[in-house]
Amino acid sequence: MSYSIPVLDFGSQTAQLIVRRVREQGVYSELLPHDTPESQVSALNPLGVILSGGPASVYEPGAPQMPAWLLASGLPVLGICYGMQLMSHALGGDVRSPEDREFGPADVALMGEHPLFAGTPLSQMVWMSHGDRIEALPPGFRALATNVSTPFAAMGDDQRRWYGVQFHPEVVHTVHGKGILGNFLHVICGAGAAWQPTNFVAEAIERVREKVGPEGRVICALSGGVDSAVAALIIHRAVGERLACVFVDNGLLRLAEAEQVIATFREHFHIPLVVVDAREEFLAALEGVADPERKRKIIGEKFVRIFEREARGLGNATYLAQGTLYPDVIESSAPDRKKGVTIKTHHNVGGLPADMRMELVEPLRYMFKDEVRAAGLELGLPDDWVWRHPFPGPGLAVRLIGPITWDRLETLRRADAIFLEELRAAGLYRATQQAFAVLLPVQSVGVMGDGRTYADTIAIRAITTEDYMTADWARLPYDLLARVSSRIVNEISGVNRVVYDISSKPPATIEWE
């Protein structure tokens, strides 16, 4: 890339979302740990820097501090929430912890016209999420916005080109957040809008070549999802026949998943594909396990051991490729994120064994789902594959609540297939970003054929989202829900109740486990 606006990560759960918003405006960005050396940041040719929010207080022992090099860099800086407080603290302002904290929507009033807020109204709705606040501005700064709870909702020093906002412009709840970020990128930093997700394909191919070298061999963990498929296509372009894809049928797949994967890669792309039937192996390892974190770690380790075993028969491949994405990394609080909070361990991030003998290749690690889809279209992946809903790496293991058995997996598989079939028939599959069934560890009384039943409960979930960092439940038509419920109860023995999940993220996550 010719230039970028990197984001320094202070542990915010929406740090990657800032990166996404920057890229959406045609400017390349990467998320870097807050203590990244200046040389590494400079390698990205930055036109400015954004400081993320975070859960710490600037006065806490061990709280992340402002990088010393940034103060002397001459670069424009935008501090968001903790980033603003840190900026104030480092430059001589006063940050306090008031009795009243501010979480949720808030109205802010601009103190007048300013380039950071150009094109936005003098009064606007924003999203606040902070405990500390600034009580006195640093020398050289002036107030740009205020509200009843936060006297300095935004501040700026035009000479330094350093700015801070106490609210979160990256979330959709800040109505004019896109415009505010755009003003910082294009007006204050002078960045153009030349970067597109498809640019990433050529860059990713080159990164893989550089990492693997001229002789390295790679095996790619191929699932039924778009992420691993795009990763495989990028790596194949980078190393050619030195890539072998390994598809493991672990018994935790959706209905007819294995057949579709085999047909697409062997017949459409003609990429070498090794198919491993490990259904009995996985189910034996998961027998009696109900805790979701244990499930994820067991599945992650089992996958790696199988790949290591297969690598010995594929020319001793020393690299393992995966389709890891940004949201996987943030929710697992991977080692390159400091001060973050673990939401859940992803089997391909936090679930990997420490003694893994292969080196990871993750060409999509800093990409969002929509960017991966754009890359998939660029690489020629079929539309029906590109637009498939995400499927978790641990598969149905985290959609079957409680211990796993083959019979319960079959029940869940059939219920899930019915739901997706009806969703497609109604023309609503693309209107939702993820939809699936969950088998609950709950039985309830029912009446079927004038007789009493005591049978299983299926929950169905469909969400709408822009980024998978936040999500809302899909308002599906009642008649569609009725058809799904009727078919599941009538076609699947042992199920007598279907419920619809109407939880948003947050407070819930998209998956149940």
CSV table of N, CA and C in Angstrom, one decimal, residues 1-81:
chain,number,residue,atom,x,y,z
A,1,MET,N,0.8,-1.2,0.0
A,1,MET,CA,0.0,0.0,0.0
A,1,MET,C,0.9,1.2,0.0
A,2,SER,N,0.4,2.4,-0.6
A,2,SER,CA,1.2,3.6,-0.7
A,2,SER,C,1.2,4.3,0.6
A,3,TYR,N,0.1,4.3,1.4
A,3,TYR,CA,0.0,5.0,2.7
A,3,TYR,C,-1.0,4.3,3.5
A,4,SER,N,-1.1,4.7,4.8
A,4,SER,CA,-2.1,4.1,5.7
A,4,SER,C,-2.4,5.0,6.8
A,5,ILE,N,-3.5,4.7,7.5
A,5,ILE,CA,-3.8,5.3,8.8
A,5,ILE,C,-3.9,4.1,9.8
A,6,PRO,N,-2.8,3.8,10.5
A,6,PRO,CA,-2.9,2.6,11.4
A,6,PRO,C,-3.6,3.0,12.7
A,7,VAL,N,-4.1,2.0,13.4
A,7,VAL,CA,-4.8,2.2,14.7
A,7,VAL,C,-4.0,1.5,15.7
A,8,LEU,N,-3.6,2.2,16.8
A,8,LEU,CA,-2.9,1.7,17.9
A,8,LEU,C,-4.0,1.1,18.9
A,9,ASP,N,-3.8,-0.1,19.3
A,9,ASP,CA,-4.8,-0.9,20.1
A,9,ASP,C,-4.5,-0.8,21.5
A,10,PHE,N,-5.5,-0.2,22.3
A,10,PHE,CA,-5.4,-0.1,23.7
A,10,PHE,C,-6.4,-1.0,24.4
A,11,GLY,N,-6.9,-2.0,23.7
A,11,GLY,CA,-7.7,-3.0,24.3
A,11,GLY,C,-9.2,-2.9,24.1
A,12,SER,N,-9.6,-2.0,23.3
A,12,SER,CA,-11.1,-1.8,23.1
A,12,SER,C,-11.7,-3.0,22.3
A,13,GLN,N,-12.9,-3.4,22.7
A,13,GLN,CA,-13.6,-4.5,22.0
A,13,GLN,C,-14.0,-4.0,20.6
A,14,THR,N,-13.9,-2.7,20.3
A,14,THR,CA,-14.3,-2.2,18.9
A,14,THR,C,-13.1,-1.7,18.2
A,15,ALA,N,-11.9,-2.1,18.6
A,15,ALA,CA,-10.6,-1.6,18.0
A,15,ALA,C,-10.6,-2.0,16.5
A,16,GLN,N,-10.9,-3.3,16.2
A,16,GLN,CA,-10.9,-3.7,14.8
A,16,GLN,C,-12.0,-3.1,14.0
A,17,LEU,N,-13.1,-2.6,14.7
A,17,LEU,CA,-14.1,-2.0,14.0
A,17,LEU,C,-13.7,-0.6,13.5
A,18,ILE,N,-12.8,0.1,14.2
A,18,ILE,CA,-12.2,1.3,13.7
A,18,ILE,C,-11.4,1.1,12.4
A,19,VAL,N,-10.6,0.0,12.4
A,19,VAL,CA,-9.9,-0.4,11.2
A,19,VAL,C,-10.9,-0.6,10.0
A,20,ARG,N,-11.9,-1.3,10.3
A,20,ARG,CA,-12.9,-1.5,9.3
A,20,ARG,C,-13.5,-0.2,8.7
A,21,ARG,N,-13.8,0.7,9.6
A,21,ARG,CA,-14.4,2.0,9.2
A,21,ARG,C,-13.4,2.8,8.3
A,22,VAL,N,-12.2,2.7,8.7
A,22,VAL,CA,-11.2,3.4,7.9
A,22,VAL,C,-11.1,2.8,6.5
A,23,ARG,N,-11.0,1.5,6.4
A,23,ARG,CA,-10.9,0.8,5.1
A,23,ARG,C,-12.1,1.1,4.3
A,24,GLU,N,-13.3,1.2,4.9
A,24,GLU,CA,-14.5,1.4,4.2
A,24,GLU,C,-14.5,2.8,3.4
A,25,GLN,N,-13.6,3.7,3.9
A,25,GLN,CA,-13.5,5.0,3.2
A,25,GLN,C,-12.3,5.0,2.3
A,26,GLY,N,-11.8,3.8,1.9
A,26,GLY,CA,-10.8,3.8,0.9
A,26,GLY,C,-9.4,4.0,1.4
A,27,VAL,N,-9.1,3.9,2.7
A,27,VAL,CA,-7.8,4.1,3.2
A,27,VAL,C,-7.4,2.9,3.9
A,28,TYR,N,-6.2,2.4,3.6
A,28,TYR,CA,-5.7,1.2,4.2
A,28,TYR,C,-5.4,1.4,5.7
A,29,SER,N,-5.7,0.4,6.6
A,29,SER,CA,-5.4,0.5,8.0
A,29,SER,C,-5.1,-0.9,8.5
A,30,GLU,N,-4.2,-0.9,9.6
A,30,GLU,CA,-4.0,-2.1,10.3
A,30,GLU,C,-4.0,-1.8,11.8
A,31,LEU,N,-4.4,-2.8,12.6
A,31,LEU,CA,-4.4,-2.7,14.0
A,31,LEU,C,-3.1,-3.1,14.6
A,32,LEU,N,-2.4,-2.3,15.3
A,32,LEU,CA,-1.1,-2.6,15.9
A,32,LEU,C,-1.2,-2.5,17.4
A,33,PRO,N,-0.4,-3.3,18.2
A,33,PRO,CA,-0.4,-3.1,19.6
A,33,PRO,C,0.1,-1.7,19.9
A,34,HIS,N,-0.4,-1.2,21.1
A,34,HIS,CA,-0.1,0.2,21.4
A,34,HIS,C,1.4,0.5,21.6
A,35,ASP,N,2.2,-0.6,21.9
A,35,ASP,CA,3.6,-0.4,22.1
A,35,ASP,C,4.4,-0.8,20.9
A,36,THR,N,3.8,-0.8,19.7
A,36,THR,CA,4.5,-1.2,18.5
A,36,THR,C,5.7,-0.2,18.3
A,37,PRO,N,6.9,-0.7,17.9
A,37,PRO,CA,8.0,0.2,17.7
A,37,PRO,C,7.8,1.1,16.5
A,38,GLU,N,8.3,2.3,16.6
A,38,GLU,CA,8.1,3.3,15.6
A,38,GLU,C,8.5,2.8,14.2
A,39,SER,N,9.6,2.0,14.1
A,39,SER,CA,10.0,1.5,12.8
A,39,SER,C,8.9,0.7,12.1
A,40,GLN,N,8.2,-0.1,12.9
A,40,GLN,CA,7.1,-1.0,12.3
A,40,GLN,C,6.0,-0.1,11.9
A,41,VAL,N,5.6,0.9,12.6
A,41,VAL,CA,4.6,1.8,12.2
A,41,VAL,C,5.0,2.6,10.9
A,42,SER,N,6.2,3.1,10.9
A,42,SER,CA,6.7,3.8,9.8
A,42,SER,C,6.7,3.0,8.5
A,43,ALA,N,6.9,1.7,8.6
A,43,ALA,CA,6.9,0.8,7.5
A,43,ALA,C,5.6,0.9,6.7
A,44,LEU,N,4.5,1.3,7.4
A,44,LEU,CA,3.2,1.4,6.8
A,44,LEU,C,2.9,2.7,6.1
A,45,ASN,N,3.9,3.6,6.2
A,45,ASN,CA,3.9,4.9,5.6
A,45,ASN,C,2.6,5.6,6.1
A,46,PRO,N,2.5,5.9,7.4
A,46,PRO,CA,1.3,6.5,7.9
A,46,PRO,C,1.2,8.0,7.6
A,47,LEU,N,-0.1,8.4,7.3
A,47,LEU,CA,-0.4,9.8,7.2
A,47,LEU,C,-1.0,10.3,8.5
A,48,GLY,N,-1.3,9.5,9.4
A,48,GLY,CA,-1.9,9.8,10.7
A,48,GLY,C,-2.0,8.6,11.5
A,49,VAL,N,-2.5,8.7,12.7
A,49,VAL,CA,-2.6,7.6,13.6
A,49,VAL,C,-3.9,7.8,14.4
A,50,ILE,N,-4.6,6.7,14.7
A,50,ILE,CA,-5.8,6.7,15.5
A,50,ILE,C,-5.5,5.9,16.8
A,51,LEU,N,-5.8,6.4,17.9
A,51,LEU,CA,-5.7,5.7,19.2
A,51,LEU,C,-7.0,5.1,19.6
A,52,SER,N,-7.1,3.8,19.8
A,52,SER,CA,-8.4,3.2,20.2
A,52,SER,C,-8.8,3.5,21.6
A,53,GLY,N,-10.0,3.1,21.9
A,53,GLY,CA,-10.4,3.1,23.3
A,53,GLY,C,-9.8,1.9,24.1
A,54,GLY,N,-10.2,1.7,25.3
A,54,GLY,CA,-9.7,0.6,26.1
A,54,GLY,C,-10.3,0.6,27.5
A,55,PRO,N,-10.2,-0.5,28.2
A,55,PRO,CA,-10.9,-0.7,29.5
A,55,PRO,C,-10.1,0.0,30.7
A,56,ALA,N,-8.9,0.4,30.5
A,56,ALA,CA,-8.0,0.9,31.6
A,56,ALA,C,-8.4,2.3,32.0
A,57,SER,N,-7.8,2.7,33.1
A,57,SER,CA,-7.8,4.1,33.5
A,57,SER,C,-6.3,4.6,33.4
A,58,VAL,N,-6.2,5.8,32.9
A,58,VAL,CA,-4.8,6.3,32.7
A,58,VAL,C,-3.9,6.3,33.9
A,59,TYR,N,-4.6,6.3,35.1
A,59,TYR,CA,-3.8,6.4,36.4
A,59,TYR,C,-3.6,5.0,37.0
A,60,GLU,N,-4.2,3.9,36.4
A,60,GLU,CA,-4.0,2.6,36.9
A,60,GLU,C,-2.5,2.2,36.8
A,61,PRO,N,-2.0,1.4,37.8
A,61,PRO,CA,-0.6,0.8,37.6
A,61,PRO,C,-0.6,-0.1,36.4
A,62,GLY,N,0.3,0.1,35.6
A,62,GLY,CA,0.5,-0.8,34.4
A,62,GLY,C,-0.4,-0.4,33.3
A,63,ALA,N,-1.2,0.7,33.4
A,63,ALA,CA,-2.0,1.1,32.3
A,63,ALA,C,-1.2,1.4,31.0
A,64,PRO,N,-1.7,1.1,29.8
A,64,PRO,CA,-0.9,1.4,28.6
A,64,PRO,C,-0.7,2.9,28.5
A,65,GLN,N,0.5,3.3,28.1
A,65,GLN,CA,0.8,4.7,28.0
A,65,GLN,C,1.0,5.1,26.5
A,66,MET,N,1.1,6.4,26.3
A,66,MET,CA,1.3,7.0,25.0
A,66,MET,C,2.7,6.6,24.5
A,67,PRO,N,2.9,6.1,23.3
A,67,PRO,CA,4.2,5.9,22.8
A,67,PRO,C,5.0,7.2,22.7
A,68,ALA,N,6.2,7.1,23.2
A,68,ALA,CA,7.0,8.3,23.2
A,68,ALA,C,7.3,8.9,21.8
A,69,TRP,N,7.5,8.0,20.9
A,69,TRP,CA,7.8,8.4,19.5
A,69,TRP,C,6.7,9.2,18.9
A,70,LEU,N,5.4,8.9,19.3
A,70,LEU,CA,4.3,9.5,18.7
A,70,LEU,C,4.2,11.0,19.0
A,71,LEU,N,4.7,11.4,20.2
A,71,LEU,CA,4.7,12.8,20.6
A,71,LEU,C,5.5,13.7,19.7
A,72,ALA,N,6.6,13.1,19.2
A,72,ALA,CA,7.5,13.8,18.4
A,72,ALA,C,7.4,13.5,16.9
A,73,SER,N,6.4,12.8,16.5
A,73,SER,CA,6.3,12.3,15.1
A,73,SER,C,5.8,13.4,14.1
A,74,GLY,N,5.0,14.4,14.6
A,74,GLY,CA,4.4,15.3,13.7
A,74,GLY,C,3.2,14.8,13.0
A,75,LEU,N,2.8,13.6,13.3
A,75,LEU,CA,1.6,13.0,12.6
A,75,LEU,C,0.3,13.5,13.2
A,76,PRO,N,-0.7,13.7,12.4
A,76,PRO,CA,-2.0,13.9,13.0
A,76,PRO,C,-2.5,12.7,13.8
A,77,VAL,N,-3.2,13.0,14.9
A,77,VAL,CA,-3.6,11.9,15.8
A,77,VAL,C,-5.1,12.1,16.2
A,78,LEU,N,-5.9,11.0,16.1
A,78,LEU,CA,-7.2,11.1,16.7
A,78,LEU,C,-7.3,10.1,17.8
A,79,GLY,N,-7.6,10.6,19.0
A,79,GLY,CA,-7.8,9.7,20.2
A,79,GLY,C,-9.3,9.4,20.4
A,80,ILE,N,-9.7,8.2,20.6
A,80,ILE,CA,-11.1,7.8,20.8
A,80,ILE,C,-11.2,7.2,22.2
A,81,CYS,N,-12.1,7.9,23.0
A,81,CYS,CA,-12.4,7.4,24.4
A,81,CYS,C,-11.1,7.3,25.2
